[in-house]
Tab-separated table of C-alpha atoms in Angstrom:
chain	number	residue	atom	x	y	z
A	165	UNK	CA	21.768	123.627	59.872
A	166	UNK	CA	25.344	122.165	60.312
A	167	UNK	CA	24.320	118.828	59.112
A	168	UNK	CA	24.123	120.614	55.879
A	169	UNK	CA	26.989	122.237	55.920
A	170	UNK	CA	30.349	121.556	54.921
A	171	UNK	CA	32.104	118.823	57.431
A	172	UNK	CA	35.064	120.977	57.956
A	173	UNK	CA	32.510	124.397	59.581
A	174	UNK	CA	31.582	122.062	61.626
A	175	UNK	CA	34.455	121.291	63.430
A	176	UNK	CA	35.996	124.711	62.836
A	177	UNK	CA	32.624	125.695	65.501
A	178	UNK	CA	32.937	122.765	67.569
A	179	UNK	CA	36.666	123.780	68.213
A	180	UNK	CA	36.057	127.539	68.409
A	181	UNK	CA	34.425	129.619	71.298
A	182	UNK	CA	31.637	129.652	69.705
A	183	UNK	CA	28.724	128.650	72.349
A	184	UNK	CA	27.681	126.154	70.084
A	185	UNK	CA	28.387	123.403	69.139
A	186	UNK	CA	29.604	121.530	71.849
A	187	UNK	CA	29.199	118.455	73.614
A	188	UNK	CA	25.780	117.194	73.471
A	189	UNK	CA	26.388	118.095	69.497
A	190	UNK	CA	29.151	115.684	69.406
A	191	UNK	CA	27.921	112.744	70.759
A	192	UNK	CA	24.791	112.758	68.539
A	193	UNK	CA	27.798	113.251	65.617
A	194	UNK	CA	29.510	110.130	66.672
A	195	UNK	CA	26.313	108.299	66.787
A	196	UNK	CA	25.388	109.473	63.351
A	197	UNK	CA	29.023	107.631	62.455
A	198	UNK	CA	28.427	104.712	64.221
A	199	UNK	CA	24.493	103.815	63.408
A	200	UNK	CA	25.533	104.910	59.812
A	201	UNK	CA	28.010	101.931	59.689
A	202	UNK	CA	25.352	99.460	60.817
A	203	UNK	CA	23.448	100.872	57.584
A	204	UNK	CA	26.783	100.369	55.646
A	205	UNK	CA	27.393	96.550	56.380
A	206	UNK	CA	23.617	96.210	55.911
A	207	UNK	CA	23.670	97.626	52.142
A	208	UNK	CA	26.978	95.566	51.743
A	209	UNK	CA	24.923	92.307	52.731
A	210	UNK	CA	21.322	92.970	51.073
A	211	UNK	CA	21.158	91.843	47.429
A	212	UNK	CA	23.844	89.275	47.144
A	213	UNK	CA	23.496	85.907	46.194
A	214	UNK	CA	25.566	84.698	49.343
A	215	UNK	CA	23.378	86.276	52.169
A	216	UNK	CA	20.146	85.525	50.111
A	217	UNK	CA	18.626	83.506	53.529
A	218	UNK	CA	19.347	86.804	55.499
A	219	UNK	CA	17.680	89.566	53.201
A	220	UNK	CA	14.754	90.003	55.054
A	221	UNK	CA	16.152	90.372	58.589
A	222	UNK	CA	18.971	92.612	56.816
A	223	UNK	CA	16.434	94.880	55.329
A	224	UNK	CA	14.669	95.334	58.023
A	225	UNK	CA	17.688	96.492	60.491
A	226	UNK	CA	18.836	98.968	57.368
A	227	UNK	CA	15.159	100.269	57.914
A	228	UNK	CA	15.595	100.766	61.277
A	229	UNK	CA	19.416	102.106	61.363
A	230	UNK	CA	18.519	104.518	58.821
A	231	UNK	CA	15.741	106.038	60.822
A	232	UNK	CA	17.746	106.311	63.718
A	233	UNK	CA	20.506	107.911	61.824
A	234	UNK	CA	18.583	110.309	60.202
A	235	UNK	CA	16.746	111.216	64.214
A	236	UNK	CA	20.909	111.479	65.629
A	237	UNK	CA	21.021	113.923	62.208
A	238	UNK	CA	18.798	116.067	63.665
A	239	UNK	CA	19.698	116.449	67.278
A	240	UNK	CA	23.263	117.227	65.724
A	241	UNK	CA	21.674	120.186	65.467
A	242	UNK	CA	18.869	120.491	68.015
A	243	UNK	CA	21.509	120.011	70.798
A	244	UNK	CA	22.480	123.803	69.478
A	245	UNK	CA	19.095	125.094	69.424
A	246	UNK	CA	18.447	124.566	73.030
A	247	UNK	CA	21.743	125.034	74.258
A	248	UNK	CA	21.205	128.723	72.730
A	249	UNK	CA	17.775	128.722	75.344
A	250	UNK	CA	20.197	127.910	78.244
A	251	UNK	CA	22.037	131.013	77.578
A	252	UNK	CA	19.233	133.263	77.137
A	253	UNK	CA	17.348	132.346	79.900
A	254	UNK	CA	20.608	132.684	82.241
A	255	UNK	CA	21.659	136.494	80.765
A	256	UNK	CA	17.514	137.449	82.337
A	257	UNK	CA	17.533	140.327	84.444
A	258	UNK	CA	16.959	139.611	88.269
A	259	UNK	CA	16.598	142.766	89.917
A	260	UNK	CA	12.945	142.843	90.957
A	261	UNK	CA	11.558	139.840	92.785
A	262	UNK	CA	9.135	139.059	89.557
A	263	UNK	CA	12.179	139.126	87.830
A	264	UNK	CA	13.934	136.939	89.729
A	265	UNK	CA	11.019	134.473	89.227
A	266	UNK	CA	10.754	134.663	85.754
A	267	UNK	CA	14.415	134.065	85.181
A	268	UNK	CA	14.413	130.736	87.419
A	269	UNK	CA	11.402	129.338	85.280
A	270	UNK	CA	12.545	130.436	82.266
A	271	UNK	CA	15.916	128.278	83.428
A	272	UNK	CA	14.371	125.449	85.005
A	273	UNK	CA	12.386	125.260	81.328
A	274	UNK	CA	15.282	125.763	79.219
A	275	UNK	CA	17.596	122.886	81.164
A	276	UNK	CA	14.706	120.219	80.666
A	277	UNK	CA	14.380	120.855	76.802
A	278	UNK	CA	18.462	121.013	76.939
A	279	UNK	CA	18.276	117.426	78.668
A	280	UNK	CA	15.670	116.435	76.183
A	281	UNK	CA	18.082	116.572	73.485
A	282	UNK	CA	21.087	114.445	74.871
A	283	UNK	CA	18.356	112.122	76.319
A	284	UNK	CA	17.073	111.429	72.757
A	285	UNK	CA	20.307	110.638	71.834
A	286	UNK	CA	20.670	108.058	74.221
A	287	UNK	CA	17.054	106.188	73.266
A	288	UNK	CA	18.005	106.049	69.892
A	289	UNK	CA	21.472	104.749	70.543
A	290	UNK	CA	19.998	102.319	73.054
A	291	UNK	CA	17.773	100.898	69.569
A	292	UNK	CA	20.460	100.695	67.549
A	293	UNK	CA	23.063	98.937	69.792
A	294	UNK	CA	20.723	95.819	69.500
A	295	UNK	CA	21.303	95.783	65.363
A	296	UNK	CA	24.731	95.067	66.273
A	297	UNK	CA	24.907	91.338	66.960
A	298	UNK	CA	22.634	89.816	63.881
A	299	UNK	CA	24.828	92.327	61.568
A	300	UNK	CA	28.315	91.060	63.306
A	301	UNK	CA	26.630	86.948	62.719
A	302	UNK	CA	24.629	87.310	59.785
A	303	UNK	CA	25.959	90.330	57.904
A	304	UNK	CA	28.452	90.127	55.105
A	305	UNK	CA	31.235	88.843	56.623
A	306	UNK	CA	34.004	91.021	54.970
A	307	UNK	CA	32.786	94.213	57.106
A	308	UNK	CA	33.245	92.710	60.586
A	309	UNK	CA	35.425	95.192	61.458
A	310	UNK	CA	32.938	98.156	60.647
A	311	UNK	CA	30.628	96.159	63.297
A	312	UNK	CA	33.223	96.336	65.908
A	313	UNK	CA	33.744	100.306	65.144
A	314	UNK	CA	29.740	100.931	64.760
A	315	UNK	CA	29.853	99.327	68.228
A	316	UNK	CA	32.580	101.133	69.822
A	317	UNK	CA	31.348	104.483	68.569
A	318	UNK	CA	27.300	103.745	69.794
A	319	UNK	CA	28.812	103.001	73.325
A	320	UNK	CA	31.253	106.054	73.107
A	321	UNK	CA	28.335	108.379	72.358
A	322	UNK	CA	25.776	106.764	74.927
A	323	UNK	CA	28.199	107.680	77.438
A	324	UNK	CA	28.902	111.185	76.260
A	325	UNK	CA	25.543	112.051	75.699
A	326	UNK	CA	24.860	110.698	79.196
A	327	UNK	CA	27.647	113.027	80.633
A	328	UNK	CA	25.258	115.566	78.652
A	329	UNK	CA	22.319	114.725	80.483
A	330	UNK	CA	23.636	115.211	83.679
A	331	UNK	CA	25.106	118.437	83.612
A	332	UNK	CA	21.414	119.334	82.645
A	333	UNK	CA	20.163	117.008	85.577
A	334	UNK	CA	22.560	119.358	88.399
A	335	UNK	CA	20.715	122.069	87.870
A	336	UNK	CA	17.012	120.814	87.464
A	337	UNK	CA	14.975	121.200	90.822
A	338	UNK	CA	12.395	118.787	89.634
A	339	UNK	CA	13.407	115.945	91.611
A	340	UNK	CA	10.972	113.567	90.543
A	341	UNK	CA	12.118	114.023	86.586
A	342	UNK	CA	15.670	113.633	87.513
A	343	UNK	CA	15.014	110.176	89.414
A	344	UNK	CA	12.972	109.275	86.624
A	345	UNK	CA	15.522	110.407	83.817
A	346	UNK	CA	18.285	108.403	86.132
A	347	UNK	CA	16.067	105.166	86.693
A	348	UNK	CA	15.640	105.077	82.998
A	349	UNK	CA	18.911	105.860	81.548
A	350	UNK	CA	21.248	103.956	83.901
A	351	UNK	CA	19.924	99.717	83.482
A	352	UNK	CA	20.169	101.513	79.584
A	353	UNK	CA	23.679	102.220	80.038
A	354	UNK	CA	24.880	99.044	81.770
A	355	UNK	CA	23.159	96.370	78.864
A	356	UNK	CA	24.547	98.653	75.875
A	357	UNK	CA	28.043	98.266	77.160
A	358	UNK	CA	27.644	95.400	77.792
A	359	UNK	CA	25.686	94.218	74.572
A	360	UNK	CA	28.722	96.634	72.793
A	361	UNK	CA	31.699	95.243	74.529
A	362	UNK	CA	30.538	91.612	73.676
A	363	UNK	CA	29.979	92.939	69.855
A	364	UNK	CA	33.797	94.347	70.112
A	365	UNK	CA	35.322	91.222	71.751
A	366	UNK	CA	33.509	89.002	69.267
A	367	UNK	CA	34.825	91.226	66.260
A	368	UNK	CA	38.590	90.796	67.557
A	369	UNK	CA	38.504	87.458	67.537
A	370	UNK	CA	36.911	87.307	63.900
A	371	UNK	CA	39.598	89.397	62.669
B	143	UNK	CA	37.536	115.981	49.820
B	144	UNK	CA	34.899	114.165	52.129
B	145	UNK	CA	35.800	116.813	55.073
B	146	UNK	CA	35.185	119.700	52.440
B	147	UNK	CA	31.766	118.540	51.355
B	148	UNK	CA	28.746	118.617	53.126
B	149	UNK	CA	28.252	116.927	56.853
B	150	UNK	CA	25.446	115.128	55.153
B	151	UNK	CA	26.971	113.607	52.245
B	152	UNK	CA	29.982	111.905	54.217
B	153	UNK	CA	27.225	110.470	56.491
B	154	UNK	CA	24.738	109.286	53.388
B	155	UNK	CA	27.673	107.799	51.413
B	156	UNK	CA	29.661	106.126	55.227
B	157	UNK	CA	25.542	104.419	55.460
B	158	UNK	CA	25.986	103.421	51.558
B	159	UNK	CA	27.329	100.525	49.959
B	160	UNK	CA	29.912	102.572	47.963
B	161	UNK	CA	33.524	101.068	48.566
B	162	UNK	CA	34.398	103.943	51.109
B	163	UNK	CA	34.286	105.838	53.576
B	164	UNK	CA	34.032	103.128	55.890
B	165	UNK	CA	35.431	102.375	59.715
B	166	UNK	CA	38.904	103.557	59.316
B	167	UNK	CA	37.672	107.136	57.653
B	168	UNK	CA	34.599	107.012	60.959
B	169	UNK	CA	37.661	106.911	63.525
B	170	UNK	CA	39.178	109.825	62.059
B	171	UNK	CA	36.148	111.447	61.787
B	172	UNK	CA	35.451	110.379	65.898
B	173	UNK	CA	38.790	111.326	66.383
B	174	UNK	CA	38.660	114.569	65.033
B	175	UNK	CA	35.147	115.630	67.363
B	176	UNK	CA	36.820	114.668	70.254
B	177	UNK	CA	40.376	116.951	69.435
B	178	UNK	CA	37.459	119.781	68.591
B	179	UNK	CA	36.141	119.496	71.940
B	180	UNK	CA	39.705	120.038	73.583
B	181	UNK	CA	40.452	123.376	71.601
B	182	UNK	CA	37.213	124.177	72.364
B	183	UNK	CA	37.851	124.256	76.314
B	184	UNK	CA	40.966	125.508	75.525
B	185	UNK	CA	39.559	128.379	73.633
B	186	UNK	CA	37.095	129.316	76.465
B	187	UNK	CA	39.809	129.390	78.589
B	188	UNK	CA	42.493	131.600	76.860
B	189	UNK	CA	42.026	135.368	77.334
B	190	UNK	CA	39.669	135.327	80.477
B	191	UNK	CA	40.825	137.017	83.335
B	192	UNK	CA	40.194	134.168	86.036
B	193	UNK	CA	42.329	131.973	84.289
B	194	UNK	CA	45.333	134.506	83.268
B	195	UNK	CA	47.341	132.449	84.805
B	196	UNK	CA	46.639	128.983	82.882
B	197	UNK	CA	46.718	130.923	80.198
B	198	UNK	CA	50.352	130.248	78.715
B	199	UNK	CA	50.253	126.383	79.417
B	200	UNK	CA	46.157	126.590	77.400
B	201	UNK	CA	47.809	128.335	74.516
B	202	UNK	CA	50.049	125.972	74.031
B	203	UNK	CA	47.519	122.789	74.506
B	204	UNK	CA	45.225	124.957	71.839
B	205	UNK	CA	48.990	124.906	69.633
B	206	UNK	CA	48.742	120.863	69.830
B	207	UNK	CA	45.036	120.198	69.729
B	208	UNK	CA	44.946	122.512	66.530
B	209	UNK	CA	47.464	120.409	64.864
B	210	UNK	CA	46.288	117.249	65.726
B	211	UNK	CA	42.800	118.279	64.461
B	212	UNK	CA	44.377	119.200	60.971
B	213	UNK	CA	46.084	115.840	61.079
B	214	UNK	CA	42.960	113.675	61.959
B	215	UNK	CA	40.440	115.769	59.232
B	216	UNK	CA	43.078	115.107	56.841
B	217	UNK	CA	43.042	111.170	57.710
B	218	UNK	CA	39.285	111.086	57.391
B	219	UNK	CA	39.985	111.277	53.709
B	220	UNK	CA	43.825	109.704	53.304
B	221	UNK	CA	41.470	106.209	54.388
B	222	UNK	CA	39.275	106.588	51.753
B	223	UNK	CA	42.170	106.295	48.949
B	224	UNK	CA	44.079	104.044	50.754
B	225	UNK	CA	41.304	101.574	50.226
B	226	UNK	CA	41.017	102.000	46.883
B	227	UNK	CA	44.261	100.926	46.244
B	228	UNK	CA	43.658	97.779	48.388
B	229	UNK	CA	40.429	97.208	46.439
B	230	UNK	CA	42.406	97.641	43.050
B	231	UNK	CA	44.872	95.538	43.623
B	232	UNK	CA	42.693	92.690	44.292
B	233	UNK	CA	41.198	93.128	41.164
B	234	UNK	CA	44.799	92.267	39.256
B	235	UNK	CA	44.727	89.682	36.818
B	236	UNK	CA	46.168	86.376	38.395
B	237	UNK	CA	46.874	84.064	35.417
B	238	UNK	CA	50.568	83.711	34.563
B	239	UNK	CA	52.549	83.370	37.246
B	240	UNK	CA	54.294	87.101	36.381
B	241	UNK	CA	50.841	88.059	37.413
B	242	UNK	CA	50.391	86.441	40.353
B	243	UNK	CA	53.642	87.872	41.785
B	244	UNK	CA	52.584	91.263	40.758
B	245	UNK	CA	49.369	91.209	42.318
B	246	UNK	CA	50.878	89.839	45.044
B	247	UNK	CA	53.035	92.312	45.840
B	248	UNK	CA	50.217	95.096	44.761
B	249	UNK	CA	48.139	93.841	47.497
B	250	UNK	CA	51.436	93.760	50.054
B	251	UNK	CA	52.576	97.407	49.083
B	252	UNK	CA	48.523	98.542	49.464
B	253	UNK	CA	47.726	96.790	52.456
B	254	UNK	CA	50.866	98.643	54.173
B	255	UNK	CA	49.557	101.809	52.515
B	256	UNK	CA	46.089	100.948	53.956
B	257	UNK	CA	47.583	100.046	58.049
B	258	UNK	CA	49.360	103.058	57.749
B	259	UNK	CA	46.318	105.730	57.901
B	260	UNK	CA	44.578	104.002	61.259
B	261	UNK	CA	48.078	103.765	62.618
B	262	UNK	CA	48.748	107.686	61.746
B	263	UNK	CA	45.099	108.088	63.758
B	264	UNK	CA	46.147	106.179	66.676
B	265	UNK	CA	49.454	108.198	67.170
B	266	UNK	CA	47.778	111.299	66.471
B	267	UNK	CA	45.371	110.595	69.376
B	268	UNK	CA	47.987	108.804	71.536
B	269	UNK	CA	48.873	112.550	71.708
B	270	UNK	CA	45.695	113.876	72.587
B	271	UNK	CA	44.766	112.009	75.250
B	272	UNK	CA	47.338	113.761	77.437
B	273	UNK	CA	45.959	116.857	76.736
B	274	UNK	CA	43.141	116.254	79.016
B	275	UNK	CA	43.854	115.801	82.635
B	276	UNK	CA	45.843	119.609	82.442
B	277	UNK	CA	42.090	120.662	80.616
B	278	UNK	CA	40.308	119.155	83.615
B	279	UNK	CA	42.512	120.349	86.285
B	280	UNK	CA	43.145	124.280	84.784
B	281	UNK	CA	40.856	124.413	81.980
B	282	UNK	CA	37.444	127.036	82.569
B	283	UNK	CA	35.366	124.794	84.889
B	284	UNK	CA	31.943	125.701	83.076
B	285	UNK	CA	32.884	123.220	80.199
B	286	UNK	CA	33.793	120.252	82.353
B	287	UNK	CA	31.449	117.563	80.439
B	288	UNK	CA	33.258	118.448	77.485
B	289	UNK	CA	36.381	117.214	78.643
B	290	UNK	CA	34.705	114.280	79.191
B	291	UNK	CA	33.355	113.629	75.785
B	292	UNK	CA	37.189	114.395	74.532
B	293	UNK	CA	38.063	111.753	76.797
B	294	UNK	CA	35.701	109.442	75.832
B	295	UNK	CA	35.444	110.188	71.822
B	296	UNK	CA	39.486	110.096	71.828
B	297	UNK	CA	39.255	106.454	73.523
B	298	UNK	CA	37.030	104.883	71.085
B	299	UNK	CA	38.496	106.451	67.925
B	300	UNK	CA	41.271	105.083	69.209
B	301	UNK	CA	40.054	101.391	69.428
B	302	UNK	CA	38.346	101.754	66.493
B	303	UNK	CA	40.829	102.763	64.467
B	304	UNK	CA	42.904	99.776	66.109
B	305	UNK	CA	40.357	97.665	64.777
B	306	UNK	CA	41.274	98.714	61.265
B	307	UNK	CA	45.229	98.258	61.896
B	308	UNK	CA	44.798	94.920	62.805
B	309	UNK	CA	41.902	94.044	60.189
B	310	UNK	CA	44.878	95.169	57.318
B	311	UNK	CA	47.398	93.420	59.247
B	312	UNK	CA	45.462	89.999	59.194
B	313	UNK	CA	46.416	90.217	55.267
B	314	UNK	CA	50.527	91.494	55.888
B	315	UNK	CA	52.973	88.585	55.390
B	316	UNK	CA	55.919	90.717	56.916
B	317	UNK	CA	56.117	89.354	60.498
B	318	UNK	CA	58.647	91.407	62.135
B	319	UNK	CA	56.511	94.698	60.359
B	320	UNK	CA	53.555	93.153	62.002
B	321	UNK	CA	55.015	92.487	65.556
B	322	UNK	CA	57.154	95.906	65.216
B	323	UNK	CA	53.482	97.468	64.861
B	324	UNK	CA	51.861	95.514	67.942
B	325	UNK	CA	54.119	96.136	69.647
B	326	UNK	CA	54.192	100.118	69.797
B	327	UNK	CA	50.325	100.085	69.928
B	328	UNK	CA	49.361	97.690	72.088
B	329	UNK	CA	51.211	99.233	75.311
B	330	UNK	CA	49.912	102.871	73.783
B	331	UNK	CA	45.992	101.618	74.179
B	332	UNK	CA	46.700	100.458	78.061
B	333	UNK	CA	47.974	103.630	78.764
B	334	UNK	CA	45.370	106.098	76.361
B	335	UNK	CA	42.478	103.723	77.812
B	336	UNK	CA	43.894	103.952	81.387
B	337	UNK	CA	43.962	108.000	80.973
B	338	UNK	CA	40.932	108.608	79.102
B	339	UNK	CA	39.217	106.555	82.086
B	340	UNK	CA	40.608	108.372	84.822
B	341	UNK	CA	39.454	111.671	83.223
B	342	UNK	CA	36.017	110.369	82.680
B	343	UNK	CA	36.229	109.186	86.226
B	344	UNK	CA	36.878	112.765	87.113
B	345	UNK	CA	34.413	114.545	85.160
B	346	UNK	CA	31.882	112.397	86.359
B	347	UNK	CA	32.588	113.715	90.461
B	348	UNK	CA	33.177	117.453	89.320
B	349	UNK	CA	29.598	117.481	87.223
């Protein structure tokens, strides 16, 4: 697993032609960064005197940023795993007509577990954009930059893992699942901006 | 060295309330996926026979990419002592007025020390972000979302690590330093913003 690697491997692969990493892998990375700053300003606010009123709310949005970030750890990783299906499924014989058949299924299966992944990625980010704003107002106020970055970095990987979901989405003949994936994931798209872009405005003019 | 260590442990101890990593080391980190993800198209470009003749101007982008990579993993951990010396001069003495000249000027020299490392990251990726319209145009066609994560990782490392320029220049009493500063980045993030947009423009019709 490259999440428990060293760092550096990990962008040595994501750089290399390797076939994975890629990607999907790197937006669940850079929501791992961002969701594990809302945890930071959230352990920087619990347990001091100053943001005593606060505790509970703080406590529970560490709870739930540090179960998201640990999910993002994982599809670091799972993006790979099913990425590696992709390939497999496309390097199937197709000389016979049953052949032919079993590659496109074995395809058509592998690119909806592939769009699983990035699709994950987005529902968690999607959570964790709304522990922005009480961190950015309640949260210890000497971090409110690391809001503004945790906010830019959720929105950043939304959008890449979106980009993700839809290169899965062109090839999946299922055209019921891929209005249903769309009708979901774009109203998704259009509050986190603008939930995120509201965060990062408000954090400029804090600064 | 954070980018040495395991993926893990950066990400447990960015979600901790240890004095750093925090924001400015996460843009670097951001920063550094999204210059992966250009060598990476660049890498499964070079040596394939459709694209022979890309392949001089892709070695070259891999040249760049490759050193701005270096540059940003290094940054991911230059932030992290950079801070320290911000946090230690804040804990000077401040009694006599000796003192309170020297800490003074502690906090001056460390806060310059600290602006300089998200600056470094924002120059660093002012550089990158040209590197992806001639990946999108000539680079190998099957990695075309990639580009657009680059594009869109590169943007908000970018603004986050702005976020961290200006948080340390709240705190630097040098004015002309201060303007000299604003005024080289601000035009820089209209035109890296402006780029990075136009690319994710174009992935978006090519997936």
């Amino acid at each position: 697993m490259y999440v428990e690697g060293k760092f550096k491997e990990y962008l040595d692969d994501l750089a290399s032609n390797k076939a994975a990493p890629g990607g999907g892998s790197a937006a669940a990375a850079a929501g791992a960064l961002g969701v594990s700053l809302l945890s930071m300003v959230a352990n920087f606010t619990v347990g001091k005197e100053k943001y005593k009123d606060v505790e509970p709310e703080m406590e529970k949005i560490l709870s739930s940023s540090e179960k998201l970030r640990a999910e993002l750890q994982k599809l670091i990783d799972q993006d790979i795993v099913a990425y590696k299906e992709v390939s497999t499924a496309y390097k199937m014989p197709r000389e016979s007509e049953e052949q032919k058949k079993a590659k496109s299924d074995a395809i058509q299966a592998a690119l909806k577990t592939a769009m699983s992944v990035p699709l994950a990625i987005c529902r968690n980010l999607f959570e964790a954009v709304n522990l922005c704003q009480p961190l950015l107002e309640k949260g210890n106020v000497n971090l409110i930059s690391d809001v503004g970055v945790a906010a830019e970095l959720i929105a950043c990987a939304f959008a890449s893992a979106l980009l993700n979901v839809e290169i899965n989405l062109a090839g999946i003949k299922d055209t019921k699942l891929v209005n249903d994936i769309r009708q979901e994931l774009y109203p998704q798209e259009r509050d986190l901006q603008a939930i995120s872009q509201k965060v990062i405005n408000q954090t400029k003019e804090k600064i």
